[in-house]
Amino acid sequence: MKYKRILLKLSGEALMGDKNYGIDPTRLQQYTQEIKKVHDMGVEVAIVIGGGNIFRGVQAEKSGIDRVQGDYMGMLATLINAMALQSALEQGGMYTRLMSGIKIESVCEPFIRRRAIRHLEKGRIVIFGAGIGNPYFTTDSTAALRAIEVEADIVLKGTRVDGVYTADPEKDPTATKYKTISFQEVYEKNLNVMDMTAFTLCQENNLPIVVFDMNVAGNLSELVKGEEIGTLINSF
Ligand code: UDP
């Protein structure tokens, strides 16, 4: 196994599947199966899931909602996704814990670093909900920060694109994919991997990132075994 402890970042939008809003049950089941594969291999799994399928803070301003209020709404949206994922994983036979960046005691534990590490050591899948708990951040930043805090080996960013390209492959057909790329080069070429806060956290703490297509069955487990899937971003 190449990675012993991973932080898997899933976007809320990915959970939407082909729908326009909310959670696609088929997609939820697919993700559960993919996560189970790596969990069965003995990998310690922490997960951060976004909330873009339900609410995004930046959209709020257009509807007359204050930005900060909108961000809190976004954080609660991530928690809804996290609860759905937790339930699906448990139905799949895995032990899980949901830890929140905002205290919601009746629903989940607050994030406590040492406790999170203990859960992982015991083989429980830990989902970090409600982001960092502060407005003006994203779930990518949450993924980077929590990965550093729990000493994960890597952030695996599961998206619908299979890696980092020279240009946006959905707009430019001549775009080519990088197998590996350094933090420095991503920065210099202004490539879109994560927002800058998240990206800088990874770079400064030598935390590698892999961007990969989560919607291809087997990708996650192959990646963890050490196969070259997606794009690896590292210090090199
Ligand atoms: N958010 C926040 N602080 C955090 C994490 C998230 O304010 O630490 C809010 C922010 O408004 C963001 C929303 O939650 O737009 C949903 O998260 P994100 O957009 O990162 O989800 P994704 O794009 O991955 O679905």
Tab-separated table of C-alpha atoms and ligand atoms in Angstrom:
chain	number	residue	atom	x	y	z
A	1	MET	CA	0.000	0.000	0.000
A	2	LYS	CA	1.391	3.366	-0.931
A	3	TYR	CA	-0.730	5.393	1.489
A	4	LYS	CA	-1.673	4.336	4.986
A	5	ARG	CA	-3.829	7.294	5.964
A	6	ILE	CA	-5.677	9.301	3.339
A	7	LEU	CA	-7.860	12.350	3.303
A	8	LEU	CA	-10.456	12.011	0.578
A	9	LYS	CA	-12.046	15.255	-0.599
A	10	LEU	CA	-15.346	14.892	-2.386
A	11	SER	CA	-17.187	17.850	-3.809
A	12	GLY	CA	-20.827	18.339	-3.039
A	13	GLU	CA	-21.509	18.779	-6.737
A	14	ALA	CA	-20.188	15.299	-7.460
A	15	LEU	CA	-22.793	13.872	-5.125
A	16	MET	CA	-25.463	15.446	-7.309
A	17	GLY	CA	-24.788	12.950	-10.105
A	18	ASP	CA	-26.869	13.886	-13.141
A	19	LYS	CA	-29.396	15.758	-11.066
A	20	ASN	CA	-29.546	19.547	-10.767
A	21	TYR	CA	-29.676	19.669	-6.994
A	22	GLY	CA	-29.325	17.506	-3.919
A	23	ILE	CA	-28.044	13.980	-3.499
A	24	ASP	CA	-28.167	11.254	-6.135
A	25	PRO	CA	-28.693	7.904	-4.341
A	26	THR	CA	-26.875	5.969	-7.074
A	27	ARG	CA	-23.823	8.192	-6.775
A	28	LEU	CA	-23.910	7.868	-3.000
A	29	GLN	CA	-23.878	4.084	-3.329
A	30	GLN	CA	-21.015	4.199	-5.851
A	31	TYR	CA	-18.908	6.290	-3.486
A	32	THR	CA	-19.731	3.959	-0.602
A	33	GLN	CA	-18.445	0.998	-2.607
A	34	GLU	CA	-15.255	2.817	-3.606
A	35	ILE	CA	-14.569	3.873	-0.019
A	36	LYS	CA	-15.276	0.350	1.246
A	37	LYS	CA	-12.626	-1.065	-1.098
A	38	VAL	CA	-9.861	1.065	0.395
A	39	HIS	CA	-11.165	0.636	3.923
A	40	ASP	CA	-11.085	-3.178	3.467
A	41	MET	CA	-7.457	-2.851	2.392
A	42	GLY	CA	-6.695	-1.486	5.871
A	43	VAL	CA	-6.262	2.125	4.798
A	44	GLU	CA	-7.270	4.751	7.351
A	45	VAL	CA	-9.815	7.011	5.713
A	46	ALA	CA	-10.774	10.582	6.592
A	47	ILE	CA	-13.284	12.374	4.371
A	48	VAL	CA	-14.211	15.982	3.718
A	49	ILE	CA	-17.276	16.549	1.609
A	50	GLY	CA	-18.384	19.848	0.084
A	51	GLY	CA	-21.813	21.376	-0.004
A	52	GLY	CA	-22.031	22.916	-3.465
A	53	ASN	CA	-24.947	20.643	-4.443
A	54	ILE	CA	-27.066	22.308	-1.782
A	55	PHE	CA	-25.713	25.781	-1.064
A	56	ARG	CA	-22.679	27.969	-1.711
A	57	GLY	CA	-21.848	31.091	0.271
A	58	VAL	CA	-20.946	33.172	-2.783
A	59	GLN	CA	-24.400	32.591	-4.312
A	60	ALA	CA	-26.036	33.989	-1.212
A	61	GLU	CA	-25.214	37.628	-1.899
A	62	LYS	CA	-27.267	37.528	-5.095
A	63	SER	CA	-30.315	36.511	-3.092
A	64	GLY	CA	-29.879	39.320	-0.573
A	65	ILE	CA	-28.297	37.087	2.028
A	66	ASP	CA	-25.239	38.428	3.803
A	67	ARG	CA	-21.995	36.686	2.701
A	68	VAL	CA	-21.048	35.481	6.158
A	69	GLN	CA	-24.540	34.166	6.802
A	70	GLY	CA	-24.367	32.441	3.424
A	71	ASP	CA	-21.082	30.812	4.341
A	72	TYR	CA	-22.596	29.385	7.513
A	73	MET	CA	-25.477	28.082	5.405
A	74	GLY	CA	-22.871	26.487	3.121
A	75	MET	CA	-21.217	24.849	6.110
A	76	LEU	CA	-24.537	23.399	7.211
A	77	ALA	CA	-25.018	22.115	3.661
A	78	THR	CA	-21.749	20.171	3.939
A	79	LEU	CA	-23.064	18.647	7.136
A	80	ILE	CA	-26.188	17.394	5.369
A	81	ASN	CA	-24.009	15.665	2.774
A	82	ALA	CA	-21.747	14.315	5.495
A	83	MET	CA	-24.735	12.831	7.323
A	84	ALA	CA	-25.964	11.174	4.129
A	85	LEU	CA	-22.519	9.735	3.465
A	86	GLN	CA	-22.149	8.567	7.054
A	87	SER	CA	-25.420	6.729	6.865
A	88	ALA	CA	-24.564	5.115	3.536
A	89	LEU	CA	-21.162	3.997	4.810
A	90	GLU	CA	-22.706	2.481	7.923
A	91	GLN	CA	-25.226	0.599	5.822
A	92	GLY	CA	-22.236	-0.682	3.910
A	93	GLY	CA	-20.904	-2.190	7.139
A	94	MET	CA	-18.276	0.411	8.052
A	95	TYR	CA	-17.811	2.124	11.391
A	96	THR	CA	-17.827	5.887	11.096
A	97	ARG	CA	-17.647	9.069	13.095
A	98	LEU	CA	-18.848	12.462	11.957
A	99	MET	CA	-16.957	15.415	13.419
A	100	SER	CA	-18.198	18.924	12.902
A	101	GLY	CA	-16.404	22.258	12.708
A	102	ILE	CA	-19.510	23.842	14.227
A	103	LYS	CA	-20.892	22.383	17.443
A	104	ILE	CA	-24.110	20.476	16.795
A	105	GLU	CA	-24.015	18.074	19.711
A	106	SER	CA	-27.206	16.173	19.010
A	107	VAL	CA	-25.993	15.169	15.580
A	108	CYS	CA	-22.241	14.684	15.731
A	109	GLU	CA	-19.048	15.133	17.686
A	110	PRO	CA	-17.133	18.409	17.656
A	111	PHE	CA	-13.780	18.238	15.892
A	112	ILE	CA	-11.093	17.339	18.406
A	113	ARG	CA	-7.800	16.539	16.752
A	114	ARG	CA	-6.574	13.810	19.092
A	115	ARG	CA	-9.926	12.140	19.069
A	116	ALA	CA	-10.041	12.195	15.274
A	117	ILE	CA	-6.640	10.486	15.139
A	118	ARG	CA	-7.802	7.872	17.641
A	119	HIS	CA	-10.877	7.097	15.530
A	120	LEU	CA	-8.684	6.622	12.489
A	121	GLU	CA	-6.308	4.331	14.384
A	122	LYS	CA	-9.291	2.231	15.393
A	123	GLY	CA	-10.312	1.843	11.761
A	124	ARG	CA	-13.276	4.171	11.876
A	125	ILE	CA	-13.947	6.326	8.873
A	126	VAL	CA	-13.938	9.944	10.012
A	127	ILE	CA	-16.001	12.485	8.116
A	128	PHE	CA	-15.285	16.138	8.785
A	129	GLY	CA	-18.462	18.166	8.345
A	130	ALA	CA	-19.234	21.885	8.510
A	131	GLY	CA	-15.878	22.864	7.027
A	132	ILE	CA	-13.367	24.565	9.254
A	133	GLY	CA	-16.239	26.254	11.055
A	134	ASN	CA	-15.343	29.727	9.777
A	135	PRO	CA	-16.733	31.775	6.913
A	136	TYR	CA	-14.549	32.751	3.913
A	137	PHE	CA	-13.067	29.275	3.720
A	138	THR	CA	-13.879	26.336	1.502
A	139	THR	CA	-14.048	22.609	1.925
A	140	ASP	CA	-10.778	22.359	-0.048
A	141	SER	CA	-9.144	24.406	2.708
A	142	THR	CA	-10.827	22.165	5.247
A	143	ALA	CA	-9.416	19.114	3.488
A	144	ALA	CA	-5.896	20.585	3.512
A	145	LEU	CA	-6.072	21.703	7.146
A	146	ARG	CA	-7.610	18.516	8.533
A	147	ALA	CA	-5.186	16.362	6.521
A	148	ILE	CA	-2.278	18.207	8.122
A	149	GLU	CA	-3.842	17.988	11.573
A	150	VAL	CA	-4.474	14.229	11.439
A	151	GLU	CA	-1.151	13.642	9.656
A	152	ALA	CA	-2.647	12.096	6.550
A	153	ASP	CA	-0.142	10.974	3.895
A	154	ILE	CA	-2.007	12.669	1.083
A	155	VAL	CA	-5.092	14.604	0.009
A	156	LEU	CA	-6.997	12.750	-2.689
A	157	LYS	CA	-9.251	15.186	-4.473
A	158	GLY	CA	-11.959	13.215	-6.210
A	159	THR	CA	-13.517	15.218	-9.022
A	160	ARG	CA	-15.212	14.591	-12.337
A	161	VAL	CA	-12.041	15.475	-14.243
A	162	ASP	CA	-9.240	12.906	-14.285
A	163	GLY	CA	-6.407	15.239	-13.312
A	164	VAL	CA	-4.772	18.614	-13.822
A	165	TYR	CA	-4.655	19.823	-17.426
A	166	THR	CA	-2.704	22.517	-19.233
A	167	ALA	CA	-6.077	24.239	-19.768
A	168	ASP	CA	-9.692	23.462	-18.868
A	169	PRO	CA	-10.361	20.213	-20.819
A	170	GLU	CA	-14.105	20.914	-20.845
A	171	LYS	CA	-13.421	24.123	-22.819
A	172	ASP	CA	-10.156	23.468	-24.676
A	173	PRO	CA	-9.920	20.130	-26.572
A	174	THR	CA	-6.159	20.517	-27.080
A	175	ALA	CA	-5.503	20.526	-23.328
A	176	THR	CA	-3.181	17.791	-22.088
A	177	LYS	CA	-2.968	16.148	-18.701
A	178	TYR	CA	-0.031	16.244	-16.291
A	179	LYS	CA	0.957	12.970	-14.632
A	180	THR	CA	2.896	14.870	-12.018
A	181	ILE	CA	3.472	18.557	-11.455
A	182	SER	CA	5.188	20.571	-8.741
A	183	PHE	CA	3.406	23.031	-6.457
A	184	GLN	CA	5.633	25.743	-7.920
A	185	GLU	CA	4.612	24.999	-11.505
A	186	VAL	CA	0.906	24.925	-10.640
A	187	TYR	CA	1.376	28.318	-9.055
A	188	GLU	CA	3.415	29.794	-11.921
A	189	LYS	CA	1.001	28.541	-14.583
A	190	ASN	CA	-1.985	29.617	-12.525
A	191	LEU	CA	-3.604	26.181	-12.885
A	192	ASN	CA	-6.775	25.461	-11.026
A	193	VAL	CA	-6.186	22.686	-8.481
A	194	MET	CA	-7.668	24.107	-5.304
A	195	ASP	CA	-8.262	27.610	-4.045
A	196	MET	CA	-5.079	29.408	-3.025
A	197	THR	CA	-5.619	29.090	0.734
A	198	ALA	CA	-5.951	25.325	0.469
A	199	PHE	CA	-3.137	25.040	-2.046
A	200	THR	CA	-0.692	27.100	0.016
A	201	LEU	CA	-1.444	25.051	3.127
A	202	CYS	CA	-0.524	21.882	1.236
A	203	GLN	CA	2.594	23.403	-0.293
A	204	GLU	CA	3.936	24.847	2.956
A	205	ASN	CA	3.402	21.589	4.797
A	206	ASN	CA	4.684	19.294	2.040
A	207	LEU	CA	1.349	17.575	1.797
A	208	PRO	CA	0.982	16.009	-1.657
A	209	ILE	CA	-2.320	16.162	-3.544
A	210	VAL	CA	-3.708	13.826	-6.171
A	211	VAL	CA	-6.520	15.086	-8.387
A	212	PHE	CA	-8.402	12.139	-9.886
A	213	ASP	CA	-11.740	11.070	-11.351
A	214	MET	CA	-13.794	9.623	-8.503
A	215	ASN	CA	-16.503	8.480	-10.901
A	216	VAL	CA	-14.379	5.724	-12.433
A	217	ALA	CA	-14.839	2.531	-10.417
A	218	GLY	CA	-11.582	1.253	-8.942
A	219	ASN	CA	-9.670	4.518	-9.324
A	220	LEU	CA	-9.488	5.220	-5.611
A	221	SER	CA	-8.235	1.761	-4.629
A	222	GLU	CA	-5.720	1.616	-7.498
A	223	LEU	CA	-4.408	5.012	-6.478
A	224	VAL	CA	-3.924	3.923	-2.896
A	225	LYS	CA	-2.019	0.829	-4.109
A	226	GLY	CA	0.372	3.157	-5.914
A	227	GLU	CA	-0.932	3.164	-9.497
A	228	GLU	CA	-0.389	6.381	-11.438
A	229	ILE	CA	-3.936	7.681	-11.615
A	230	GLY	CA	-4.877	11.327	-12.025
A	231	THR	CA	-2.263	14.014	-11.383
A	232	LEU	CA	0.137	14.028	-8.437
A	233	ILE	CA	1.089	17.470	-7.145
A	234	ASN	CA	4.119	17.462	-4.887
A	235	SER	CA	7.236	19.434	-3.931
A	236	PHE	CA	9.564	17.191	-6.030
B	1	UDP	N1	-17.781	27.064	3.813
B	1	UDP	C1	-17.249	27.984	4.703
B	1	UDP	N2	-16.195	27.616	5.501
B	1	UDP	C2	-15.615	26.379	5.440
B	1	UDP	C3	-16.134	25.449	4.490
B	1	UDP	C4	-17.215	25.813	3.707
B	1	UDP	O1	-17.721	29.099	4.796
B	1	UDP	O2	-14.680	26.089	6.195
B	1	UDP	C5	-18.986	27.389	3.011
B	1	UDP	C6	-18.699	28.262	1.793
B	1	UDP	O3	-19.750	29.168	1.673
B	1	UDP	C7	-18.771	27.255	0.648
B	1	UDP	C8	-19.825	26.265	1.132
B	1	UDP	O4	-19.595	26.204	2.547
B	1	UDP	O5	-19.168	27.881	-0.514
B	1	UDP	C9	-19.799	24.906	0.509
B	1	UDP	O6	-18.502	24.377	0.427
B	1	UDP	P1	-17.685	24.258	-0.970
B	1	UDP	O7	-18.108	25.326	-1.909
B	1	UDP	O8	-16.255	24.171	-0.619
B	1	UDP	O9	-18.233	22.891	-1.485
B	1	UDP	P2	-17.880	22.094	-2.881
B	1	UDP	O10	-17.557	23.114	-3.923
B	1	UDP	O11	-16.694	21.225	-2.591
B	1	UDP	O12	-19.126	21.307	-3.133
